[in-house]
């Protein structure tokens, strides 16, 4: 039974002003309700409308003048009215009071309930001030603790648990045996973990050296040194992290894997995968943050151009065949696959996935966690899938011949199969399958599309500046005549308070290669990856280099980032 969603005043106004986008608005509004997040935050984060465009729309629609929140000195805001519960409930911020009137900054002027709640709580008349969404978020974070996160000092072992059912008695024993002098280490580690989440890091590296201990975050694909605590704390850091991840703290000679589940709110938790590695000077520990709520599965914002997007959607629309996504670790393969699954995920389809690990939870999809120690391998999971009448199968990674053969068999018997491989280009994916031992005729008849991808850092829109380059150098860099005719306007990073070194976020760089008749012939003739790539480019494929240069031409990224990502 479907539940009718009633849009609020702002969503209704947007629906009228953006005809044809009503369904997208409804979906975004549903998400804001489900995630208990402000509707303005959701539509800006999902790039339905920019923060400035939303503010201009509300100013014209509701007749409320726009206030520049940057012009207000945050230290002068009256703290008596900073009620965190009301601020995070309504996504508003009281900025000043005058003559028994409290003025509240908000990005959604239709939120009358917020004015009523503040008026009832403080016994004042309340007036709305319209501000930009991004500036409101920044001001709230600067003045009060993030409502979705716990206070750093308040994080306890009860907020950090294993994904599986944990033994409460062992947890109590750990608490009783904890040394009092480790309390600063506990607080410090908790602060590091929460800072990494706030800054959008994907990985944390705790690294001991002979005379130094280094902590680094990977942000937008680049490592940044965050702290360098005393080296004599190395063992206590590793011991604390291993306790949190339910690893054996006495074992320091072998690598170990563990998991941390960190609660950051009542209904939100972030999964972290932990790996320890013995080095010359102690244990290096790397934590990978798997925040499924941060993943955006909208194909329109991943970075595909129109032709690449159509090829992917056409392959997804086929009832059978194999779609392979390739690239190094951290290149966004998982998000590309999940985006495809999200499009295919309907009531009429039976979708099963085998993953190691399960990174994003997709309701309606049967997701299986691989456990090699227990005998649950990719191959065994695939065999089980094929006995359960699947329509679509997703294999986290094809690592061996057995998994490859079962996947190809599934693709040849009326199933759509999606998977990943670790290769450098689309053409090399085919030769990799050949080298595994898969017969050429099976590859030619089952593979329908290959996507090779990388992630390049996006230039910050607030501070990027034009880059002047002599016209005769552009063809030497690799710009095609078609791109030159369309016009090339290059930018370079600067750096500001809103970004990291001139970059903010990342965009996908893609090489999308459909399996054509000519490419199939090259495979059958045991041709190499160079021949395959040349033929694909002749047939209109954009190589990774060409795709990256197109992003630079459009001002999305810089030439230096193109070189870093696609250096040939």
Coordinates of C-alpha atoms in Angstrom, one line a residue:
X1 CA 0.0 0.0 0.0
X2 CA 1.6 3.3 -1.1
X3 CA 1.6 6.2 1.3
X4 CA 0.8 9.6 -0.2
X5 CA 3.6 12.2 0.6
X6 CA 2.4 15.7 1.3
X7 CA 4.9 18.3 0.2
X8 CA 5.7 21.3 2.4
X9 CA 5.2 24.8 1.2
X10 CA 8.7 25.2 -0.3
X11 CA 8.6 21.8 -2.1
X12 CA 5.1 22.7 -3.6
X13 CA 6.4 26.1 -4.8
X14 CA 9.4 24.4 -6.5
X15 CA 7.2 21.8 -8.1
X16 CA 5.1 24.6 -9.7
X17 CA 8.2 26.5 -10.8
X18 CA 10.1 23.5 -12.2
X19 CA 7.5 21.6 -14.3
X20 CA 8.7 18.2 -15.4
X21 CA 10.8 17.7 -12.2
X22 CA 7.9 16.9 -9.8
X23 CA 8.9 13.2 -9.4
X24 CA 12.5 14.2 -8.6
X25 CA 11.2 16.6 -6.0
X26 CA 9.0 14.0 -4.4
X27 CA 11.9 11.6 -4.2
X28 CA 14.1 14.2 -2.6
X29 CA 11.3 15.2 -0.2
X30 CA 10.8 11.5 0.8
X31 CA 14.6 11.2 1.4
X32 CA 14.6 14.3 3.7
X33 CA 11.7 12.8 5.7
X34 CA 13.3 9.4 5.9
X35 CA 16.7 10.7 6.9
X36 CA 15.3 13.4 9.1
X37 CA 17.3 16.0 7.2
X38 CA 16.2 19.5 6.2
X39 CA 14.6 19.5 2.7
X40 CA 16.7 22.5 1.7
X41 CA 19.9 20.6 2.7
X42 CA 18.8 17.6 0.6
X43 CA 18.0 19.5 -2.6
X44 CA 21.2 21.6 -2.5
X45 CA 23.4 18.5 -1.7
X46 CA 21.8 16.6 -4.6
X47 CA 22.4 19.6 -6.9
X48 CA 18.7 20.0 -7.7
X49 CA 19.3 23.7 -7.2
X50 CA 22.3 25.7 -5.9
X51 CA 22.3 27.4 -2.6
X52 CA 22.3 30.9 -4.1
X53 CA 19.5 30.0 -6.6
X54 CA 17.4 28.6 -3.8
X55 CA 17.8 31.8 -1.8
X56 CA 16.9 34.0 -4.8
X57 CA 13.9 31.8 -5.5
X58 CA 12.7 32.1 -1.9
X59 CA 13.2 35.8 -1.8
X60 CA 11.0 36.3 -4.9
X61 CA 8.5 33.6 -3.9
X62 CA 8.0 34.6 -0.2
X63 CA 8.9 38.2 -0.2
X64 CA 11.5 38.0 2.5
X65 CA 14.7 40.0 2.1
X66 CA 17.9 37.9 1.8
X67 CA 20.5 38.3 4.6
X68 CA 24.2 37.7 4.1
X69 CA 25.0 35.5 7.1
X70 CA 28.7 36.1 6.5
X71 CA 28.1 39.7 7.5
X72 CA 27.0 38.7 11.0
X73 CA 29.7 38.2 13.7
X74 CA 28.9 34.8 15.1
X75 CA 30.5 35.5 18.4
X76 CA 27.9 38.2 19.0
X77 CA 24.9 35.9 18.5
X78 CA 23.0 35.6 21.9
X79 CA 23.8 32.1 23.3
X80 CA 20.6 32.2 25.5
X81 CA 18.6 31.3 22.4
X82 CA 20.9 28.6 21.0
X83 CA 18.5 25.7 21.8
X84 CA 20.3 22.8 20.0
X85 CA 17.1 20.7 20.0
X86 CA 15.1 23.3 18.2
X87 CA 18.0 24.4 15.9
X88 CA 18.5 20.9 14.5
X89 CA 14.8 20.0 14.5
X90 CA 14.0 22.9 12.2
X91 CA 17.4 23.7 10.6
X92 CA 17.3 27.4 11.7
X93 CA 19.6 29.7 13.7
X94 CA 18.5 32.5 16.0
X95 CA 20.8 35.5 15.2
X96 CA 19.7 38.4 17.3
X97 CA 16.9 39.8 19.4
X98 CA 15.5 43.3 19.6
X99 CA 12.4 44.8 21.3
X100 CA 10.9 41.4 22.4
X101 CA 11.4 40.1 18.8
X102 CA 13.7 37.2 18.0
X103 CA 15.1 37.1 14.5
X104 CA 15.7 33.6 13.2
X105 CA 17.9 32.7 10.1
X106 CA 16.4 30.1 7.8
X107 CA 16.7 28.7 4.3
X108 CA 13.1 27.6 4.1
X109 CA 10.7 30.6 4.9
X110 CA 7.7 28.3 4.6
X111 CA 8.7 26.6 7.9
X112 CA 6.1 28.4 10.1
X113 CA 6.3 25.7 12.7
X114 CA 9.9 26.7 13.5
X115 CA 8.8 30.3 14.3
X116 CA 6.0 29.0 16.5
X117 CA 8.2 26.6 18.4
X118 CA 10.9 29.3 19.1
X119 CA 8.1 31.8 20.1
X120 CA 6.6 29.3 22.5
X121 CA 10.0 28.4 24.0
X122 CA 11.2 31.9 24.7
X123 CA 8.0 33.9 25.0
X124 CA 9.0 36.3 22.1
X125 CA 7.6 37.3 18.8
X126 CA 9.7 35.6 16.1
X127 CA 10.5 36.9 12.6
X128 CA 12.2 35.0 9.8
X129 CA 15.4 36.1 8.0
X130 CA 16.2 34.4 4.7
X131 CA 19.8 33.1 4.3
X132 CA 21.6 30.8 1.9
X133 CA 21.5 27.1 2.8
X134 CA 25.3 26.5 2.7
X135 CA 26.0 29.5 4.9
X136 CA 23.4 28.4 7.4
X137 CA 24.9 25.0 7.6
X138 CA 28.4 26.5 8.2
X139 CA 27.1 28.8 10.9
X140 CA 25.2 26.1 12.7
X141 CA 28.3 23.9 12.7
X142 CA 30.5 26.7 14.0
X143 CA 28.1 27.6 16.9
X144 CA 26.7 24.4 18.1
X145 CA 27.6 20.7 17.9
X146 CA 26.4 18.9 14.8
X147 CA 23.1 17.4 15.7
X148 CA 23.7 14.3 13.7
X149 CA 27.0 13.6 15.5
X150 CA 27.8 12.9 19.1
X151 CA 29.9 15.2 21.2
X152 CA 33.5 14.1 21.0
X153 CA 33.9 13.8 24.8
X154 CA 30.7 11.9 25.1
X155 CA 31.6 9.0 22.8
X156 CA 31.9 5.8 24.8
X157 CA 32.5 2.2 24.1
X158 CA 28.6 1.8 24.0
X159 CA 28.7 4.0 20.9
X160 CA 31.2 1.8 19.1
X161 CA 30.2 -1.8 18.4
X162 CA 30.9 -4.7 16.1
X163 CA 28.5 -5.2 13.2
X164 CA 27.7 -8.6 14.5
X165 CA 26.2 -9.5 17.9
X166 CA 28.9 -8.8 20.4
X167 CA 29.5 -10.6 23.7
X168 CA 28.3 -8.2 26.4
X169 CA 30.3 -10.0 29.1
X170 CA 33.6 -9.6 27.2
X171 CA 32.8 -5.9 26.7
X172 CA 32.2 -5.4 30.4
X173 CA 35.5 -7.2 31.1
X174 CA 37.3 -4.8 28.7
X175 CA 35.8 -1.8 30.5
X176 CA 36.8 -3.1 33.9
X177 CA 40.4 -3.8 32.8
X178 CA 40.8 -0.5 31.0
X179 CA 43.6 1.6 32.6
X180 CA 42.6 5.0 33.9
X181 CA 45.7 6.6 32.2
X182 CA 44.4 5.5 28.8
X183 CA 41.4 7.9 29.1
X184 CA 43.2 10.7 27.1
X185 CA 44.1 8.2 24.4
X186 CA 40.4 7.2 24.2
X187 CA 39.3 10.8 23.8
X188 CA 42.0 11.6 21.3
X189 CA 41.1 8.6 19.1
X190 CA 37.4 9.4 19.3
X191 CA 38.2 13.0 18.2
X192 CA 40.3 11.8 15.3
X193 CA 37.5 9.5 14.1
X194 CA 34.8 12.2 14.3
X195 CA 37.0 14.8 12.6
X196 CA 37.6 12.4 9.7
X197 CA 33.8 12.0 9.3
X198 CA 33.2 15.7 9.4
X199 CA 35.9 16.4 6.9
X200 CA 34.7 13.7 4.5
X201 CA 37.8 11.5 4.7
X202 CA 37.6 8.1 3.0
X203 CA 40.6 6.6 4.9
X204 CA 42.6 7.2 8.0
X205 CA 46.3 6.1 8.3
X206 CA 48.0 5.6 11.7
X207 CA 51.7 5.2 10.9
X208 CA 54.7 4.6 13.3
X209 CA 58.2 5.4 12.2
X210 CA 61.6 5.4 14.0
X211 CA 61.4 8.9 15.4
X212 CA 57.9 10.0 14.4
X213 CA 54.2 9.0 14.5
X214 CA 52.0 10.3 11.7
X215 CA 48.2 10.4 11.3
X216 CA 46.9 11.1 7.8
X217 CA 43.4 11.5 6.2
X218 CA 42.6 10.7 2.6
X219 CA 40.4 13.6 1.4
X220 CA 39.2 13.6 -2.2
X221 CA 41.8 11.0 -3.0
X222 CA 44.8 12.8 -1.6
X223 CA 46.5 12.1 1.7
X224 CA 46.9 15.0 4.2
X225 CA 48.9 14.9 7.4
X226 CA 46.6 15.8 10.2
X227 CA 48.6 15.2 13.4
X228 CA 52.0 14.0 14.6
X229 CA 51.6 12.8 18.2
X230 CA 54.7 11.6 20.2
X231 CA 56.1 8.3 19.0
X232 CA 56.0 6.8 22.5
X233 CA 52.2 6.7 22.2
X234 CA 52.3 4.4 19.1
X235 CA 51.6 1.1 21.0
X236 CA 48.7 2.7 23.0
X237 CA 47.1 4.0 19.8
X238 CA 47.3 0.7 18.1
X239 CA 46.0 -1.1 21.2
X240 CA 43.0 1.2 21.5
X241 CA 42.1 0.9 17.8
X242 CA 42.4 -2.9 17.9
X243 CA 40.2 -3.1 21.0
X244 CA 37.5 -0.9 19.2
X245 CA 37.8 -3.2 16.1
X246 CA 37.5 -6.4 18.2
X247 CA 41.0 -7.5 17.1
X248 CA 43.6 -9.5 19.2
X249 CA 45.7 -6.9 20.9
X250 CA 48.3 -9.5 21.9
X251 CA 49.0 -10.4 18.2
X252 CA 51.5 -8.0 16.8
X253 CA 53.3 -10.2 14.3
X254 CA 50.5 -10.8 11.8
X255 CA 48.1 -8.6 9.9
X256 CA 44.6 -8.5 11.2
X257 CA 41.2 -7.3 10.0
X258 CA 38.4 -5.8 12.1
X259 CA 35.3 -3.6 12.0
X260 CA 34.1 -0.6 14.0
X261 CA 30.5 0.6 13.9
X262 CA 30.4 4.2 15.1
X263 CA 27.0 5.7 16.0
X264 CA 26.7 9.3 15.0
X265 CA 23.1 9.7 15.9
X266 CA 20.0 7.9 17.0
X267 CA 19.3 6.4 13.6
X268 CA 22.7 6.6 11.9
X269 CA 25.8 4.6 12.1
X270 CA 29.0 4.6 10.1
X271 CA 30.8 1.3 9.3
X272 CA 34.6 1.4 9.4
X273 CA 36.9 -1.4 8.2
X274 CA 40.2 -1.7 10.1
X275 CA 43.4 -3.4 9.0
X276 CA 46.6 -3.7 11.0
X277 CA 50.0 -4.3 9.4
X278 CA 53.3 -5.0 11.3
X279 CA 56.1 -2.7 10.1
X280 CA 59.7 -2.2 11.3
X281 CA 58.7 0.4 13.9
X282 CA 55.3 -0.9 15.0
X283 CA 51.8 -1.6 13.6
X284 CA 50.4 0.6 10.9
X285 CA 46.7 0.7 11.1
X286 CA 44.4 1.9 8.2
X287 CA 40.7 2.6 8.7
X288 CA 38.4 2.7 5.7
X289 CA 35.2 4.7 6.3
X290 CA 32.2 3.2 4.6
X291 CA 29.5 5.8 5.0
X292 CA 26.6 4.5 2.9
X293 CA 24.5 7.6 3.7
X294 CA 27.0 9.8 1.9
X295 CA 26.8 7.9 -1.4
X296 CA 24.7 9.6 -4.0
X297 CA 23.4 7.1 -6.6
X298 CA 22.1 9.6 -9.1
X299 CA 23.7 8.9 -12.5
X300 CA 23.3 12.5 -13.6
X301 CA 25.9 13.7 -11.1
X302 CA 28.6 11.0 -11.5
X303 CA 30.3 12.6 -14.4
X304 CA 29.2 10.6 -17.5
X305 CA 28.7 12.6 -20.6
X306 CA 25.5 12.1 -22.6
X307 CA 26.9 9.5 -24.9
X308 CA 28.5 7.5 -22.1
X309 CA 25.4 7.7 -20.0
X310 CA 23.2 6.4 -22.8
X311 CA 25.6 3.4 -23.4
X312 CA 25.4 2.5 -19.7
X313 CA 21.6 2.8 -19.6
X314 CA 21.2 0.8 -22.8
X315 CA 23.3 -2.0 -21.3
X316 CA 21.3 -2.0 -18.1
X317 CA 18.1 -2.2 -20.1
X318 CA 19.2 -5.5 -21.7
X319 CA 17.8 -8.7 -20.1
X320 CA 21.1 -10.5 -20.2
X321 CA 24.8 -9.9 -20.7
X322 CA 27.7 -8.7 -18.6
X323 CA 28.7 -5.2 -17.5
X324 CA 32.2 -4.9 -16.1
X325 CA 33.5 -1.8 -14.2
X326 CA 37.2 -1.6 -13.9
X327 CA 39.8 0.7 -12.2
X328 CA 42.1 0.8 -9.2
X329 CA 41.0 0.7 -5.6
X330 CA 39.2 3.9 -4.7
X331 CA 38.2 4.8 -8.2
X332 CA 34.5 4.8 -7.6
X333 CA 33.6 1.4 -9.1
X334 CA 31.3 0.5 -6.3
X335 CA 29.2 3.7 -6.7
X336 CA 28.9 3.1 -10.4
X337 CA 27.7 -0.4 -9.9
X338 CA 25.2 0.6 -7.1
X339 CA 23.9 3.4 -9.3
X340 CA 23.1 0.8 -12.0
X341 CA 21.5 -1.5 -9.4
X342 CA 19.5 1.4 -8.0
X343 CA 18.0 2.0 -11.5
X344 CA 17.2 -1.7 -11.9
X345 CA 15.8 -2.1 -8.4
X346 CA 12.1 -2.6 -8.9
X347 CA 9.4 -4.8 -7.4
X348 CA 9.4 -6.9 -10.6
X349 CA 13.1 -7.9 -10.4
X350 CA 15.0 -10.3 -8.3
X351 CA 18.5 -8.9 -7.6
X352 CA 21.2 -10.7 -5.6
X353 CA 24.7 -9.4 -4.9
X354 CA 27.9 -11.0 -3.5
X355 CA 30.2 -8.4 -2.0
X356 CA 33.3 -8.2 0.1
X357 CA 32.5 -6.0 2.0
X358 CA 28.9 -4.9 1.6
X359 CA 29.5 -1.1 1.4
X360 CA 26.0 0.4 0.7
X361 CA 22.7 -1.0 2.0
X362 CA 20.1 -1.1 -0.8
X363 CA 16.6 -2.0 0.4
X364 CA 15.0 -4.5 -2.0
X365 CA 18.4 -6.1 -3.0
X366 CA 19.5 -9.4 -1.6
X367 CA 23.1 -8.6 -0.4
X368 CA 25.5 -11.4 0.6
X369 CA 28.6 -10.7 2.6
X370 CA 31.5 -12.9 1.4
X371 CA 33.2 -14.9 4.2
X372 CA 36.1 -17.0 2.8
X373 CA 36.9 -18.5 6.2
X374 CA 33.4 -19.9 6.4
X375 CA 33.5 -21.1 2.8
X376 CA 31.2 -18.4 1.5
X377 CA 33.2 -17.4 -1.6
X378 CA 32.1 -15.4 -4.6
X379 CA 31.9 -18.7 -6.6
X380 CA 29.7 -20.5 -4.0
X381 CA 27.5 -17.4 -3.6
X382 CA 27.0 -17.3 -7.4
X383 CA 26.0 -21.0 -7.5
X384 CA 23.4 -20.3 -4.9
X385 CA 22.1 -17.3 -6.7
X386 CA 21.5 -19.3 -9.9
X387 CA 19.3 -21.7 -8.0
X388 CA 17.1 -18.8 -6.7
X389 CA 15.7 -17.6 -10.0
X390 CA 17.6 -14.3 -10.3
X391 CA 17.1 -11.6 -12.9
X392 CA 20.2 -9.6 -12.0
X393 CA 23.4 -10.7 -10.3
X394 CA 26.2 -8.4 -9.0
X395 CA 29.6 -9.9 -8.2
X396 CA 31.8 -7.6 -6.1
X397 CA 34.9 -8.6 -7.9
X398 CA 36.0 -11.3 -10.4
X399 CA 39.2 -12.6 -8.8
X400 CA 39.7 -16.0 -10.3
X401 CA 38.8 -18.3 -13.2
X402 CA 36.0 -20.1 -11.3
X403 CA 34.2 -16.9 -10.5
X404 CA 34.7 -15.6 -14.0
X405 CA 33.3 -18.9 -15.6
X406 CA 30.2 -18.9 -13.4
X407 CA 29.6 -15.2 -14.1
X408 CA 29.9 -15.7 -17.8
X409 CA 27.6 -18.7 -17.7
X410 CA 25.0 -16.6 -15.9
X411 CA 25.3 -13.9 -18.5
X412 CA 24.8 -16.5 -21.3
X413 CA 21.7 -18.0 -19.7
X414 CA 19.4 -15.0 -19.5
X415 CA 20.8 -13.1 -16.6
X416 CA 22.2 -9.6 -16.4
X417 CA 25.6 -9.7 -14.5
X418 CA 27.4 -6.7 -13.1
X419 CA 30.9 -7.0 -11.7
X420 CA 34.3 -5.3 -11.3
X421 CA 37.9 -6.1 -12.2
X422 CA 41.2 -4.5 -11.3
X423 CA 42.7 -3.3 -14.6
X424 CA 43.9 0.0 -16.0
X425 CA 41.7 0.4 -19.0
X426 CA 38.6 -1.0 -20.7
X427 CA 40.6 -2.8 -23.3
X428 CA 42.9 -4.5 -20.8
X429 CA 39.9 -5.9 -19.0
X430 CA 39.3 -8.2 -22.0
X431 CA 42.9 -9.4 -22.1
X432 CA 42.8 -10.0 -18.4
X433 CA 39.9 -12.3 -18.8
X434 CA 41.8 -14.1 -21.5
X435 CA 44.8 -14.4 -19.3
X436 CA 42.6 -15.9 -16.5
X437 CA 41.8 -18.7 -18.9
X438 CA 38.3 -17.7 -20.1
X439 CA 37.8 -18.8 -23.7
X440 CA 37.7 -16.0 -26.3
X441 CA 34.3 -17.0 -27.7
X442 CA 32.8 -16.9 -24.2
X443 CA 34.1 -13.3 -23.6
X444 CA 32.8 -12.2 -27.1
X445 CA 29.4 -13.6 -26.5
X446 CA 28.7 -12.5 -22.9
X447 CA 30.4 -9.1 -22.3
X448 CA 28.2 -6.3 -23.4
X449 CA 29.8 -3.2 -21.9
X450 CA 33.1 -2.3 -20.1
X451 CA 33.5 0.9 -18.0
X452 CA 37.0 2.0 -16.9
X453 CA 37.0 4.9 -14.5
X454 CA 39.0 7.2 -12.2
X455 CA 38.1 9.9 -9.8
X456 CA 39.5 13.5 -10.3
X457 CA 39.2 16.3 -7.9
X458 CA 36.6 19.0 -8.7
X459 CA 37.8 22.6 -8.7
X460 CA 36.2 24.7 -6.0
X461 CA 33.6 26.9 -7.6
X462 CA 34.2 29.7 -5.1
X463 CA 37.9 30.3 -5.7
X464 CA 39.0 28.7 -9.0
X465 CA 40.6 31.2 -11.4
X466 CA 41.2 31.1 -15.2
X467 CA 44.4 29.6 -16.5
X468 CA 46.0 31.2 -19.5
X469 CA 47.7 28.8 -21.9
X470 CA 49.1 29.4 -25.4
X471 CA 46.7 28.0 -28.1
X472 CA 49.4 26.1 -29.9
X473 CA 50.0 24.0 -26.7
X474 CA 46.5 22.7 -26.5
X475 CA 46.7 20.1 -29.3
X476 CA 50.0 18.8 -27.8
X477 CA 48.3 18.3 -24.4
X478 CA 45.8 16.1 -26.2
X479 CA 42.8 18.2 -27.0
X480 CA 41.0 17.1 -30.1
X481 CA 40.0 19.4 -32.9
X482 CA 36.4 18.9 -31.9
X483 CA 37.1 20.1 -28.4
X484 CA 39.2 23.1 -29.7
X485 CA 36.3 24.1 -32.0
X486 CA 33.9 24.0 -29.1
X487 CA 36.1 26.3 -27.1
X488 CA 38.6 25.6 -24.2
X489 CA 38.4 27.6 -21.0
X490 CA 40.8 26.3 -18.4
X491 CA 40.9 27.0 -14.7
X492 CA 43.4 26.3 -11.9
X493 CA 43.0 25.8 -8.1
X494 CA 43.5 28.7 -5.6
X495 CA 42.3 27.6 -2.2
X496 CA 39.8 29.1 0.3
X497 CA 37.9 28.4 3.5
X498 CA 35.4 26.2 1.7
X499 CA 37.7 23.8 0.1
X500 CA 41.0 21.8 0.4
X501 CA 43.8 23.3 -1.7
X502 CA 41.4 24.6 -4.3
X503 CA 39.4 21.4 -4.7
X504 CA 36.1 20.3 -3.3
X505 CA 34.6 16.9 -4.0
X506 CA 35.4 14.6 -6.9
X507 CA 34.0 13.8 -10.4
X508 CA 34.2 10.5 -12.4
X509 CA 36.4 10.2 -15.5
X510 CA 35.1 7.4 -17.7
X511 CA 36.1 5.2 -20.6
X512 CA 32.9 3.4 -21.8
X513 CA 33.5 0.7 -24.3
X514 CA 30.6 -1.3 -25.8
X515 CA 31.3 -4.7 -27.2
X516 CA 31.0 -4.2 -31.0
X517 CA 31.3 -6.7 -33.8
X518 CA 34.8 -5.5 -34.7
X519 CA 36.1 -5.7 -31.1
X520 CA 34.7 -9.2 -30.8
X521 CA 36.6 -10.2 -34.0
X522 CA 39.9 -8.9 -32.4
X523 CA 39.2 -10.9 -29.3
X524 CA 38.6 -14.1 -31.3
X525 CA 41.8 -13.5 -33.2
X526 CA 43.6 -13.2 -29.9
X527 CA 44.5 -9.5 -30.4
X528 CA 46.1 -7.5 -27.7
X529 CA 44.7 -4.6 -25.6
X530 CA 46.4 -1.9 -27.8
X531 CA 44.6 -3.2 -30.9
X532 CA 41.3 -3.3 -29.0
X533 CA 41.7 0.3 -27.6
X534 CA 42.6 1.7 -31.0
X535 CA 39.6 0.1 -32.6
X536 CA 37.3 1.4 -29.8
X537 CA 38.6 5.0 -30.2
X538 CA 38.0 4.7 -34.0
X539 CA 34.4 3.7 -33.2
X540 CA 33.9 6.8 -31.1
X541 CA 35.0 5.8 -27.6
X542 CA 36.5 8.6 -25.4
X543 CA 39.6 7.3 -23.7
X544 CA 40.3 8.2 -20.0
X545 CA 42.6 10.9 -21.1
X546 CA 40.1 12.4 -23.6
X547 CA 37.3 12.3 -20.9
X548 CA 39.6 14.0 -18.4
X549 CA 40.5 16.7 -20.9
X550 CA 36.8 17.3 -21.6
X551 CA 36.3 17.9 -17.8
X552 CA 39.2 20.3 -17.9
X553 CA 37.7 22.1 -21.0
X554 CA 34.4 22.5 -19.1
X555 CA 36.2 24.0 -16.0
X556 CA 35.2 21.0 -13.8
X557 CA 38.8 20.1 -13.0
X558 CA 42.4 21.4 -13.7
X559 CA 45.1 20.3 -16.1
X560 CA 47.3 19.3 -13.2
X561 CA 44.6 17.0 -12.0
X562 CA 44.2 15.5 -15.5
X563 CA 47.9 14.8 -15.5
X564 CA 47.8 13.2 -12.0
X565 CA 44.9 10.9 -12.9
X566 CA 45.6 10.0 -16.5
X567 CA 49.4 10.5 -16.9
X568 CA 50.4 8.6 -20.0

